[in-house]
PDB file of C-alpha atoms in Angstrom:
ATOM      1  CA  UNK H  18     -12.374 -13.285   0.370  1.00 49.00           C
ATOM      2  CA  UNK H  19     -11.904 -16.603  -1.363  1.00 45.00           C
ATOM      3  CA  UNK H  20      -9.789 -18.346   1.240  1.00 48.00           C
ATOM      4  CA  UNK H  21     -11.597 -18.948   4.483  1.00 51.00           C
ATOM      5  CA  UNK H  22      -8.504 -20.279   6.237  1.00 56.00           C
ATOM      6  CA  UNK H  23      -6.519 -17.044   6.206  1.00 70.00           C
ATOM      7  CA  UNK H  24      -4.670 -16.460   9.476  1.00 89.00           C
ATOM      8  CA  UNK H  25      -4.880 -12.720  10.049  1.00 95.00           C
ATOM      9  CA  UNK H  26      -1.941 -10.887  11.613  1.00 95.00           C
ATOM     10  CA  UNK H  27      -4.271  -8.492  13.434  1.00 95.00           C
ATOM     11  CA  UNK H  28      -7.837  -9.646  12.808  1.00 95.00           C
ATOM     12  CA  UNK H  29      -9.724  -6.497  13.846  1.00 96.00           C
ATOM     13  CA  UNK H  30      -7.565  -4.066  11.828  1.00 97.00           C
ATOM     14  CA  UNK H  31      -8.590  -3.397   8.221  1.00 98.00           C
ATOM     15  CA  UNK H  32      -5.084  -2.112   7.388  1.00 98.00           C
ATOM     16  CA  UNK H  33      -3.571  -5.376   8.615  1.00 97.00           C
ATOM     17  CA  UNK H  34      -6.080  -7.514   6.724  1.00 97.00           C
ATOM     18  CA  UNK H  35      -5.358  -5.539   3.553  1.00 98.00           C
ATOM     19  CA  UNK H  36      -1.604  -5.959   4.018  1.00 97.00           C
ATOM     20  CA  UNK H  37      -2.055  -9.678   4.728  1.00 97.00           C
ATOM     21  CA  UNK H  38      -3.764  -9.948   1.332  1.00 97.00           C
ATOM     22  CA  UNK H  39      -1.701  -7.588  -0.832  1.00 96.00           C
ATOM     23  CA  UNK H  40       1.045  -6.153   1.390  1.00 94.00           C
ATOM     24  CA  UNK H  41       4.055  -7.390  -0.486  1.00 94.00           C
ATOM     25  CA  UNK H  42       5.963  -5.709  -3.266  1.00 94.00           C
ATOM     26  CA  UNK H  43       5.276  -8.298  -5.953  1.00 97.00           C
ATOM     27  CA  UNK H  44       1.538  -8.554  -5.340  1.00 97.00           C
ATOM     28  CA  UNK H  45       1.231  -4.776  -5.510  1.00 98.00           C
ATOM     29  CA  UNK H  46       3.268  -4.617  -8.734  1.00 98.00           C
ATOM     30  CA  UNK H  47       1.168  -7.403 -10.293  1.00 98.00           C
ATOM     31  CA  UNK H  48      -1.998  -5.441  -9.422  1.00 98.00           C
ATOM     32  CA  UNK H  49      -0.367  -2.302 -10.876  1.00 98.00           C
ATOM     33  CA  UNK H  50       0.407  -4.135 -14.125  1.00 98.00           C
ATOM     34  CA  UNK H  51      -3.070  -5.661 -14.349  1.00 98.00           C
ATOM     35  CA  UNK H  52      -4.463  -2.110 -14.098  1.00 98.00           C
ATOM     36  CA  UNK H  53      -2.095  -1.122 -16.904  1.00 96.00           C
ATOM     37  CA  UNK H  54      -3.328  -3.911 -19.201  1.00 96.00           C
ATOM     38  CA  UNK H  55      -1.152  -6.930 -18.391  1.00 97.00           C
ATOM     39  CA  UNK H  56      -3.137 -10.148 -18.765  1.00 96.00           C
ATOM     40  CA  UNK H  57      -0.868 -13.140 -19.464  1.00 96.00           C
ATOM     41  CA  UNK H  58       1.822 -14.778 -17.353  1.00 96.00           C
ATOM     42  CA  UNK H  59       4.360 -13.484 -19.861  1.00 96.00           C
ATOM     43  CA  UNK H  60       2.997  -9.926 -19.614  1.00 96.00           C
ATOM     44  CA  UNK H  61       3.487  -9.918 -15.853  1.00 97.00           C
ATOM     45  CA  UNK H  62       6.851 -11.652 -16.082  1.00 97.00           C
ATOM     46  CA  UNK H  63       8.238  -9.146 -18.573  1.00 96.00           C
ATOM     47  CA  UNK H  64       6.929  -6.049 -16.826  1.00 94.00           C
ATOM     48  CA  UNK H  65       8.042  -6.891 -13.308  1.00 91.00           C
ATOM     49  CA  UNK H  66      11.136  -8.965 -14.070  1.00 92.00           C
ATOM     50  CA  UNK H  67       9.944 -11.204 -11.242  1.00 94.00           C
ATOM     51  CA  UNK H  68      11.286 -14.778 -11.041  1.00 96.00           C
ATOM     52  CA  UNK H  69       8.849 -17.250 -12.592  1.00 97.00           C
ATOM     53  CA  UNK H  70       8.352 -19.325  -9.456  1.00 97.00           C
ATOM     54  CA  UNK H  71       7.557 -16.245  -7.375  1.00 97.00           C
ATOM     55  CA  UNK H  72       5.179 -14.946 -10.042  1.00 98.00           C
ATOM     56  CA  UNK H  73       3.406 -18.319 -10.112  1.00 97.00           C
ATOM     57  CA  UNK H  74       3.019 -18.193  -6.336  1.00 97.00           C
ATOM     58  CA  UNK H  75       1.731 -14.615  -6.245  1.00 97.00           C
ATOM     59  CA  UNK H  76      -0.734 -15.134  -9.106  1.00 97.00           C
ATOM     60  CA  UNK H  77      -2.058 -18.230  -7.346  1.00 97.00           C
ATOM     61  CA  UNK H  78      -2.552 -16.285  -4.112  1.00 97.00           C
ATOM     62  CA  UNK H  79      -4.193 -13.324  -5.840  1.00 98.00           C
ATOM     63  CA  UNK H  80      -6.629 -15.718  -7.553  1.00 98.00           C
ATOM     64  CA  UNK H  81      -7.271 -17.578  -4.261  1.00 97.00           C
ATOM     65  CA  UNK H  82      -8.048 -14.241  -2.593  1.00 96.00           C
ATOM     66  CA  UNK H  83     -10.458 -13.267  -5.401  1.00 97.00           C
ATOM     67  CA  UNK H  84      -8.353 -10.280  -6.513  1.00 98.00           C
ATOM     68  CA  UNK H  85      -7.602 -11.790  -9.918  1.00 98.00           C
ATOM     69  CA  UNK H  86      -9.672 -14.274 -11.881  1.00 98.00           C
ATOM     70  CA  UNK H  87      -8.558 -16.605 -14.658  1.00 96.00           C
ATOM     71  CA  UNK H  88     -10.302 -16.474 -18.018  1.00 93.00           C
ATOM     72  CA  UNK H  89      -9.662 -18.367 -21.240  1.00 88.00           C
ATOM     73  CA  UNK H  90      -7.861 -16.451 -23.963  1.00 82.00           C
ATOM     74  CA  UNK H  91      -9.896 -16.003 -27.177  1.00 81.00           C
ATOM     75  CA  UNK H  92      -7.416 -18.312 -28.913  1.00 80.00           C
ATOM     76  CA  UNK H  93      -8.185 -21.008 -26.368  1.00 73.00           C
ATOM     77  CA  UNK H  94      -4.794 -22.205 -25.196  1.00 76.00           C
ATOM     78  CA  UNK H  95      -3.622 -19.747 -22.641  1.00 83.00           C
ATOM     79  CA  UNK H  96      -5.158 -18.588 -19.389  1.00 88.00           C
ATOM     80  CA  UNK H  97      -5.400 -14.855 -18.883  1.00 96.00           C
ATOM     81  CA  UNK H  98      -5.745 -12.960 -15.625  1.00 97.00           C
ATOM     82  CA  UNK H  99      -8.305 -10.217 -15.027  1.00 97.00           C
ATOM     83  CA  UNK H 100      -8.902  -8.055 -11.999  1.00 98.00           C
ATOM     84  CA  UNK H 101     -12.024  -8.892 -10.025  1.00 98.00           C
ATOM     85  CA  UNK H 102     -14.134  -6.023  -8.660  1.00 98.00           C
ATOM     86  CA  UNK H 103     -12.203  -6.281  -5.369  1.00 98.00           C
ATOM     87  CA  UNK H 104      -8.902  -6.205  -7.265  1.00 98.00           C
ATOM     88  CA  UNK H 105      -9.951  -3.222  -9.369  1.00 98.00           C
ATOM     89  CA  UNK H 106     -11.038  -1.477  -6.170  1.00 98.00           C
ATOM     90  CA  UNK H 107      -7.353  -1.350  -5.145  1.00 98.00           C
ATOM     91  CA  UNK H 108      -6.999   1.562  -7.588  1.00 98.00           C
ATOM     92  CA  UNK H 109      -6.901   4.197  -4.797  1.00 98.00           C
ATOM     93  CA  UNK H 110      -4.199   2.180  -2.981  1.00 98.00           C
ATOM     94  CA  UNK H 111      -2.029   2.003  -6.096  1.00 98.00           C
ATOM     95  CA  UNK H 112      -2.622   5.699  -6.866  1.00 98.00           C
ATOM     96  CA  UNK H 113      -1.701   6.849  -3.354  1.00 98.00           C
ATOM     97  CA  UNK H 114       1.467   4.716  -3.484  1.00 98.00           C
ATOM     98  CA  UNK H 115       2.267   6.299  -6.862  1.00 98.00           C
ATOM     99  CA  UNK H 116       1.640   9.826  -5.651  1.00 98.00           C
ATOM    100  CA  UNK H 117       3.702   9.285  -2.511  1.00 98.00           C
ATOM    101  CA  UNK H 118       6.508   7.851  -4.664  1.00 98.00           C
ATOM    102  CA  UNK H 119       6.376  10.897  -6.929  1.00 97.00           C
ATOM    103  CA  UNK H 120       6.667  13.216  -3.939  1.00 97.00           C
ATOM    104  CA  UNK H 121       9.350  11.367  -1.973  1.00 98.00           C
ATOM    105  CA  UNK H 122      11.258   8.795  -4.015  1.00 97.00           C
ATOM    106  CA  UNK H 123      12.576  10.856  -6.942  1.00 97.00           C
ATOM    107  CA  UNK H 124      15.193  13.550  -7.155  1.00 95.00           C
ATOM    108  CA  UNK H 125      14.161  16.831  -8.773  1.00 93.00           C
ATOM    109  CA  UNK H 126      13.920  16.393 -12.523  1.00 90.00           C
ATOM    110  CA  UNK H 127      14.349  12.608 -12.422  1.00 95.00           C
ATOM    111  CA  UNK H 128      12.055  11.035 -15.028  1.00 95.00           C
ATOM    112  CA  UNK H 129       9.134   8.867 -13.974  1.00 97.00           C
ATOM    113  CA  UNK H 130       5.978   7.423 -15.487  1.00 97.00           C
ATOM    114  CA  UNK H 131       2.778   9.406 -15.029  1.00 97.00           C
ATOM    115  CA  UNK H 132      -0.862   8.495 -14.462  1.00 97.00           C
ATOM    116  CA  UNK H 133      -3.070  10.572 -16.739  1.00 97.00           C
ATOM    117  CA  UNK H 134      -6.814  10.810 -17.245  1.00 97.00           C
ATOM    118  CA  UNK H 135      -8.520  10.380 -20.626  1.00 95.00           C
ATOM    119  CA  UNK H 136      -7.781  14.036 -21.444  1.00 95.00           C
ATOM    120  CA  UNK H 137      -4.077  13.669 -20.654  1.00 96.00           C
ATOM    121  CA  UNK H 138      -4.297  15.549 -17.367  1.00 97.00           C
ATOM    122  CA  UNK H 139      -2.454  14.270 -14.285  1.00 96.00           C
ATOM    123  CA  UNK H 140      -4.654  12.605 -11.677  1.00 97.00           C
ATOM    124  CA  UNK H 141      -5.062  15.026  -8.741  1.00 97.00           C
ATOM    125  CA  UNK H 142      -3.599  13.968  -5.391  1.00 97.00           C
ATOM    126  CA  UNK H 143      -5.852  11.796  -3.249  1.00 98.00           C
ATOM    127  CA  UNK H 144      -6.056  13.411   0.160  1.00 96.00           C
ATOM    128  CA  UNK H 145      -8.007  12.571   3.291  1.00 97.00           C
ATOM    129  CA  UNK H 146     -10.516  15.247   4.229  1.00 97.00           C
ATOM    130  CA  UNK H 147     -13.695  15.587   6.250  1.00 96.00           C
ATOM    131  CA  UNK H 148     -16.953  15.850   4.288  1.00 93.00           C
ATOM    132  CA  UNK H 149     -16.440  19.625   4.615  1.00 93.00           C
ATOM    133  CA  UNK H 150     -13.031  19.404   2.945  1.00 93.00           C
ATOM    134  CA  UNK H 151     -10.957  19.941   6.106  1.00 96.00           C
ATOM    135  CA  UNK H 152      -7.572  18.164   5.687  1.00 97.00           C
ATOM    136  CA  UNK H 153      -7.121  15.039   7.800  1.00 98.00           C
ATOM    137  CA  UNK H 154      -3.813  13.592   8.983  1.00 98.00           C
ATOM    138  CA  UNK H 155      -2.730  11.111  11.640  1.00 97.00           C
ATOM    139  CA  UNK H 156      -2.664  14.090  14.042  1.00 96.00           C
ATOM    140  CA  UNK H 157      -6.350  14.999  13.810  1.00 97.00           C
ATOM    141  CA  UNK H 158      -7.806  11.514  13.469  1.00 98.00           C
ATOM    142  CA  UNK H 159      -7.813   8.579  15.848  1.00 97.00           C
ATOM    143  CA  UNK H 160      -8.370   4.854  15.714  1.00 96.00           C
ATOM    144  CA  UNK H 161     -11.298   3.443  17.634  1.00 96.00           C
ATOM    145  CA  UNK H 162     -10.050  -0.030  18.568  1.00 92.00           C
ATOM    146  CA  UNK H 163     -12.376  -2.992  19.112  1.00 90.00           C
ATOM    147  CA  UNK H 164     -11.808  -6.086  21.232  1.00 70.00           C
TER     148      UNK H 164
ATOM    149  CA  UNK Q   9      15.575   9.183   0.375  1.00 49.00           C
ATOM    150  CA  UNK Q  10      18.324   8.581   2.907  1.00 45.00           C
ATOM    151  CA  UNK Q  11      19.994   5.630   1.232  1.00 48.00           C
ATOM    152  CA  UNK Q  12      21.604   6.500  -2.062  1.00 50.00           C
ATOM    153  CA  UNK Q  13      22.468   2.891  -2.870  1.00 56.00           C
ATOM    154  CA  UNK Q  14      18.913   1.649  -3.253  1.00 70.00           C
ATOM    155  CA  UNK Q  15      18.527  -0.752  -6.176  1.00 89.00           C
ATOM    156  CA  UNK Q  16      15.125   0.024  -7.627  1.00 95.00           C
ATOM    157  CA  UNK Q  17      12.974  -2.794  -9.001  1.00 94.00           C
ATOM    158  CA  UNK Q  18      11.549  -0.525 -11.716  1.00 95.00           C
ATOM    159  CA  UNK Q  19      13.366   2.809 -11.487  1.00 95.00           C
ATOM    160  CA  UNK Q  20      10.971   4.968 -13.544  1.00 96.00           C
ATOM    161  CA  UNK Q  21       7.787   3.810 -11.783  1.00 97.00           C
ATOM    162  CA  UNK Q  22       6.728   5.733  -8.661  1.00 98.00           C
ATOM    163  CA  UNK Q  23       4.539   2.805  -7.518  1.00 98.00           C
ATOM    164  CA  UNK Q  24       7.539   0.476  -7.677  1.00 97.00           C
ATOM    165  CA  UNK Q  25       9.816   2.898  -5.836  1.00 97.00           C
ATOM    166  CA  UNK Q  26       7.179   3.291  -3.122  1.00 98.00           C
ATOM    167  CA  UNK Q  27       6.802  -0.480  -2.791  1.00 97.00           C
ATOM    168  CA  UNK Q  28      10.590  -0.894  -2.715  1.00 97.00           C
ATOM    169  CA  UNK Q  29      10.612   1.450   0.287  1.00 97.00           C
ATOM    170  CA  UNK Q  30       7.482   0.414   2.206  1.00 96.00           C
ATOM    171  CA  UNK Q  31       5.889  -2.459   0.257  1.00 94.00           C
ATOM    172  CA  UNK Q  32       6.039  -5.134   2.882  1.00 94.00           C
ATOM    173  CA  UNK Q  33       3.496  -6.012   5.509  1.00 94.00           C
ATOM    174  CA  UNK Q  34       5.630  -5.219   8.542  1.00 97.00           C
ATOM    175  CA  UNK Q  35       6.847  -1.841   7.330  1.00 97.00           C
ATOM    176  CA  UNK Q  36       3.270  -0.804   6.580  1.00 98.00           C
ATOM    177  CA  UNK Q  37       2.064  -1.978   9.999  1.00 98.00           C
ATOM    178  CA  UNK Q  38       4.926  -0.149  11.737  1.00 98.00           C
ATOM    179  CA  UNK Q  39       3.932   3.041   9.881  1.00 98.00           C
ATOM    180  CA  UNK Q  40       0.294   2.394  10.845  1.00 98.00           C
ATOM    181  CA  UNK Q  41       1.275   2.051  14.516  1.00 98.00           C
ATOM    182  CA  UNK Q  42       3.497   5.147  14.449  1.00 98.00           C
ATOM    183  CA  UNK Q  43       0.464   7.078  13.148  1.00 98.00           C
ATOM    184  CA  UNK Q  44      -1.536   5.635  16.046  1.00 96.00           C
ATOM    185  CA  UNK Q  45       0.996   6.822  18.641  1.00 96.00           C
ATOM    186  CA  UNK Q  46       3.524   3.998  18.948  1.00 97.00           C
ATOM    187  CA  UNK Q  47       6.992   5.376  19.677  1.00 96.00           C
ATOM    188  CA  UNK Q  48       9.207   2.818  21.430  1.00 96.00           C
ATOM    189  CA  UNK Q  49      10.545  -0.543  20.274  1.00 96.00           C
ATOM    190  CA  UNK Q  50       8.267  -2.162  22.854  1.00 96.00           C
ATOM    191  CA  UNK Q  51       5.219  -0.251  21.556  1.00 96.00           C
ATOM    192  CA  UNK Q  52       5.790  -1.575  18.049  1.00 97.00           C
ATOM    193  CA  UNK Q  53       6.634  -5.058  19.261  1.00 97.00           C
ATOM    194  CA  UNK Q  54       3.473  -5.368  21.339  1.00 96.00           C
ATOM    195  CA  UNK Q  55       1.127  -3.931  18.732  1.00 95.00           C
ATOM    196  CA  UNK Q  56       2.304  -5.950  15.767  1.00 91.00           C
ATOM    197  CA  UNK Q  57       3.442  -9.115  17.533  1.00 92.00           C
ATOM    198  CA  UNK Q  58       6.381  -9.027  15.106  1.00 94.00           C
ATOM    199  CA  UNK Q  59       9.519 -11.011  15.960  1.00 96.00           C
ATOM    200  CA  UNK Q  60      12.163  -8.787  17.559  1.00 97.00           C
ATOM    201  CA  UNK Q  61      14.839  -9.423  14.928  1.00 97.00           C
ATOM    202  CA  UNK Q  62      12.426  -8.560  12.099  1.00 97.00           C
ATOM    203  CA  UNK Q  63      11.256  -5.440  13.937  1.00 97.00           C
ATOM    204  CA  UNK Q  64      14.875  -4.365  14.443  1.00 97.00           C
ATOM    205  CA  UNK Q  65      15.532  -4.826  10.718  1.00 97.00           C
ATOM    206  CA  UNK Q  66      12.427  -2.938   9.591  1.00 97.00           C
ATOM    207  CA  UNK Q  67      12.966  -0.037  11.999  1.00 97.00           C
ATOM    208  CA  UNK Q  68      16.551   0.258  10.770  1.00 97.00           C
ATOM    209  CA  UNK Q  69      15.390   0.352   7.148  1.00 97.00           C
ATOM    210  CA  UNK Q  70      12.623   2.862   7.841  1.00 98.00           C
ATOM    211  CA  UNK Q  71      15.164   5.136   9.577  1.00 98.00           C
ATOM    212  CA  UNK Q  72      17.677   4.653   6.728  1.00 97.00           C
ATOM    213  CA  UNK Q  73      14.970   5.633   4.236  1.00 96.00           C
ATOM    214  CA  UNK Q  74      14.071   8.758   6.265  1.00 97.00           C
ATOM    215  CA  UNK Q  75      10.546   7.562   7.031  1.00 98.00           C
ATOM    216  CA  UNK Q  76      11.206   7.338  10.760  1.00 98.00           C
ATOM    217  CA  UNK Q  77      13.686   9.296  12.826  1.00 98.00           C
ATOM    218  CA  UNK Q  78      15.177   8.422  16.193  1.00 96.00           C
ATOM    219  CA  UNK Q  79      14.836  10.866  19.073  1.00 93.00           C
ATOM    220  CA  UNK Q  80      15.904  10.615  22.704  1.00 88.00           C
ATOM    221  CA  UNK Q  81      13.171   9.885  25.212  1.00 82.00           C
ATOM    222  CA  UNK Q  82      12.632  12.632  27.821  1.00 81.00           C
ATOM    223  CA  UNK Q  83      13.951  10.216  30.459  1.00 80.00           C
ATOM    224  CA  UNK Q  84      17.167   9.856  28.500  1.00 73.00           C
ATOM    225  CA  UNK Q  85      17.731   6.130  28.247  1.00 76.00           C
ATOM    226  CA  UNK Q  86      15.607   4.885  25.445  1.00 82.00           C
ATOM    227  CA  UNK Q  87      15.411   5.849  21.795  1.00 88.00           C
ATOM    228  CA  UNK Q  88      11.990   6.678  20.431  1.00 96.00           C
ATOM    229  CA  UNK Q  89      10.854   6.646  16.828  1.00 97.00           C
ATOM    230  CA  UNK Q  90       8.931   9.464  15.171  1.00 97.00           C
ATOM    231  CA  UNK Q  91       7.554   9.742  11.679  1.00 98.00           C
ATOM    232  CA  UNK Q  92       9.412  12.124   9.404  1.00 98.00           C
ATOM    233  CA  UNK Q  93       7.418  14.365   7.063  1.00 98.00           C
ATOM    234  CA  UNK Q  94       7.810  11.728   4.325  1.00 98.00           C
ATOM    235  CA  UNK Q  95       6.646   9.020   6.723  1.00 98.00           C
ATOM    236  CA  UNK Q  96       3.645  11.047   7.872  1.00 98.00           C
ATOM    237  CA  UNK Q  97       2.806  11.686   4.215  1.00 98.00           C
ATOM    238  CA  UNK Q  98       2.040   7.947   3.894  1.00 98.00           C
ATOM    239  CA  UNK Q  99      -1.274   8.713   5.630  1.00 98.00           C
ATOM    240  CA  UNK Q 100      -3.306   8.475   2.381  1.00 98.00           C
ATOM    241  CA  UNK Q 101      -1.668   5.101   1.600  1.00 98.00           C
ATOM    242  CA  UNK Q 102      -2.566   3.687   5.024  1.00 98.00           C
ATOM    243  CA  UNK Q 103      -6.097   5.128   4.810  1.00 98.00           C
ATOM    244  CA  UNK Q 104      -6.771   3.654   1.356  1.00 98.00           C
ATOM    245  CA  UNK Q 105      -5.474   0.260   2.551  1.00 98.00           C
ATOM    246  CA  UNK Q 106      -7.789   0.556   5.574  1.00 98.00           C
ATOM    247  CA  UNK Q 107     -10.798   1.547   3.500  1.00 98.00           C
ATOM    248  CA  UNK Q 108     -10.177  -1.236   0.979  1.00 98.00           C
ATOM    249  CA  UNK Q 109      -9.844  -3.711   3.866  1.00 98.00           C
ATOM    250  CA  UNK Q 110     -13.139  -2.493   5.336  1.00 97.00           C
ATOM    251  CA  UNK Q 111     -14.883  -3.034   1.998  1.00 97.00           C
ATOM    252  CA  UNK Q 112     -13.371  -6.375   1.022  1.00 98.00           C
ATOM    253  CA  UNK Q 113     -11.712  -8.213   3.912  1.00 97.00           C
ATOM    254  CA  UNK Q 114     -14.526  -8.424   6.482  1.00 97.00           C
ATOM    255  CA  UNK Q 115     -17.739 -10.379   6.561  1.00 95.00           C
ATOM    256  CA  UNK Q 116     -20.936  -8.424   7.183  1.00 93.00           C
ATOM    257  CA  UNK Q 117     -21.147  -7.432  10.823  1.00 90.00           C
ATOM    258  CA  UNK Q 118     -17.603  -8.554  11.651  1.00 95.00           C
ATOM    259  CA  UNK Q 119     -16.045  -6.080  14.090  1.00 95.00           C
ATOM    260  CA  UNK Q 120     -13.114  -3.917  13.037  1.00 97.00           C
ATOM    261  CA  UNK Q 121     -11.292  -0.817  14.232  1.00 97.00           C
ATOM    262  CA  UNK Q 122     -12.378   2.498  12.754  1.00 97.00           C
ATOM    263  CA  UNK Q 123     -10.569   5.674  11.761  1.00 97.00           C
ATOM    264  CA  UNK Q 124     -12.474   8.703  13.069  1.00 97.00           C
ATOM    265  CA  UNK Q 125     -11.926  12.431  12.809  1.00 97.00           C
ATOM    266  CA  UNK Q 126     -11.746  14.741  15.832  1.00 95.00           C
ATOM    267  CA  UNK Q 127     -15.560  14.918  15.910  1.00 95.00           C
ATOM    268  CA  UNK Q 128     -15.903  11.124  15.930  1.00 96.00           C
ATOM    269  CA  UNK Q 129     -17.055  10.934  12.306  1.00 97.00           C
ATOM    270  CA  UNK Q 130     -15.696   8.236   9.989  1.00 96.00           C
ATOM    271  CA  UNK Q 131     -13.112   9.444   7.464  1.00 97.00           C
ATOM    272  CA  UNK Q 132     -14.806   9.619   4.038  1.00 97.00           C
ATOM    273  CA  UNK Q 133     -13.522   7.255   1.342  1.00 97.00           C
ATOM    274  CA  UNK Q 134     -10.529   8.530  -0.633  1.00 98.00           C
ATOM    275  CA  UNK Q 135     -11.408   8.248  -4.298  1.00 96.00           C
ATOM    276  CA  UNK Q 136      -9.578   9.249  -7.454  1.00 97.00           C
ATOM    277  CA  UNK Q 137     -11.396  11.935  -9.420  1.00 97.00           C
ATOM    278  CA  UNK Q 138     -10.625  14.583 -12.006  1.00 96.00           C
ATOM    279  CA  UNK Q 139     -10.499  18.168 -10.787  1.00 93.00           C
ATOM    280  CA  UNK Q 140     -14.171  18.317 -11.872  1.00 93.00           C
ATOM    281  CA  UNK Q 141     -15.028  15.386  -9.598  1.00 93.00           C
ATOM    282  CA  UNK Q 142     -15.445  12.790 -12.348  1.00 96.00           C
ATOM    283  CA  UNK Q 143     -14.591   9.325 -10.930  1.00 97.00           C
ATOM    284  CA  UNK Q 144     -11.313   7.835 -12.164  1.00 98.00           C
ATOM    285  CA  UNK Q 145     -10.474   4.131 -12.359  1.00 98.00           C
ATOM    286  CA  UNK Q 146      -7.865   2.036 -14.149  1.00 97.00           C
ATOM    287  CA  UNK Q 147     -10.279   1.983 -17.119  1.00 96.00           C
ATOM    288  CA  UNK Q 148     -10.365   5.728 -17.770  1.00 97.00           C
ATOM    289  CA  UNK Q 149      -6.744   6.546 -16.908  1.00 98.00           C
ATOM    290  CA  UNK Q 150      -3.509   5.475 -18.523  1.00 97.00           C
ATOM    291  CA  UNK Q 151       0.159   5.346 -17.658  1.00 96.00           C
ATOM    292  CA  UNK Q 152       2.535   7.449 -19.709  1.00 96.00           C
ATOM    293  CA  UNK Q 153       5.725   5.398 -19.590  1.00 93.00           C
ATOM    294  CA  UNK Q 154       9.188   6.943 -19.848  1.00 90.00           C
ATOM    295  CA  UNK Q 155      12.383   5.377 -21.067  1.00 70.00           C
TER     296      UNK Q 155
END
């Protein structure tokens, strides 16, 4: 990543490194909005309703971590933000959060936004499976720790 | 969810509701550790290194949101924490965070823990695809917003 001075919470755990980089609500919502076409400070501010000073801080961190990059707007004046390859690669994280939210954070019939493919079909649930398609959960997997 | 008084950041967005419920580093690491077998306050405290007052707060919230449930230890004295069905269903979220971390938050050759299936094989990458297996990204999907 861009910053070499990151102090990791749990250096050998990829989950912990990921959450150190993007594991806060605002960073995840900024990434969500960038995937949905937000590019300017104002875009992000209006979509999230985030306070300007917090948005400034989170955008700065996401750029420092190489998840967003700043580009000049065609008109010249403003800076725009674009996802880097690493930022765009958070798509499965955002989709699994979305799909979990759909399953567990809405009452029956309560309206929510939907993620659709180019043909207007809902994106199928991302599930962990073996290469043979056997379902995987925390109960039939284990973590091999390193020291 | 358990608390009916939740104030949602962006009520119609499932990503935002999910991040309101679990979108902070400590909650995600507590869920990670519960999936890896942590059950007591001390288990969580030792694995995350989290300050006790923050751990107390996060465990309380995760129980209030029905992601963890408290059970009596066989010995009687202590309370143990177990994932609810909704908590266990965060497995794909934790796995996609892990897999993103493996791809983007480690230098080549840097050691990290691994998630293995019962046969010792790495868990294949979770990717978004159509039902026909066509890869999906933010560029070939769109969000249908509701009002």
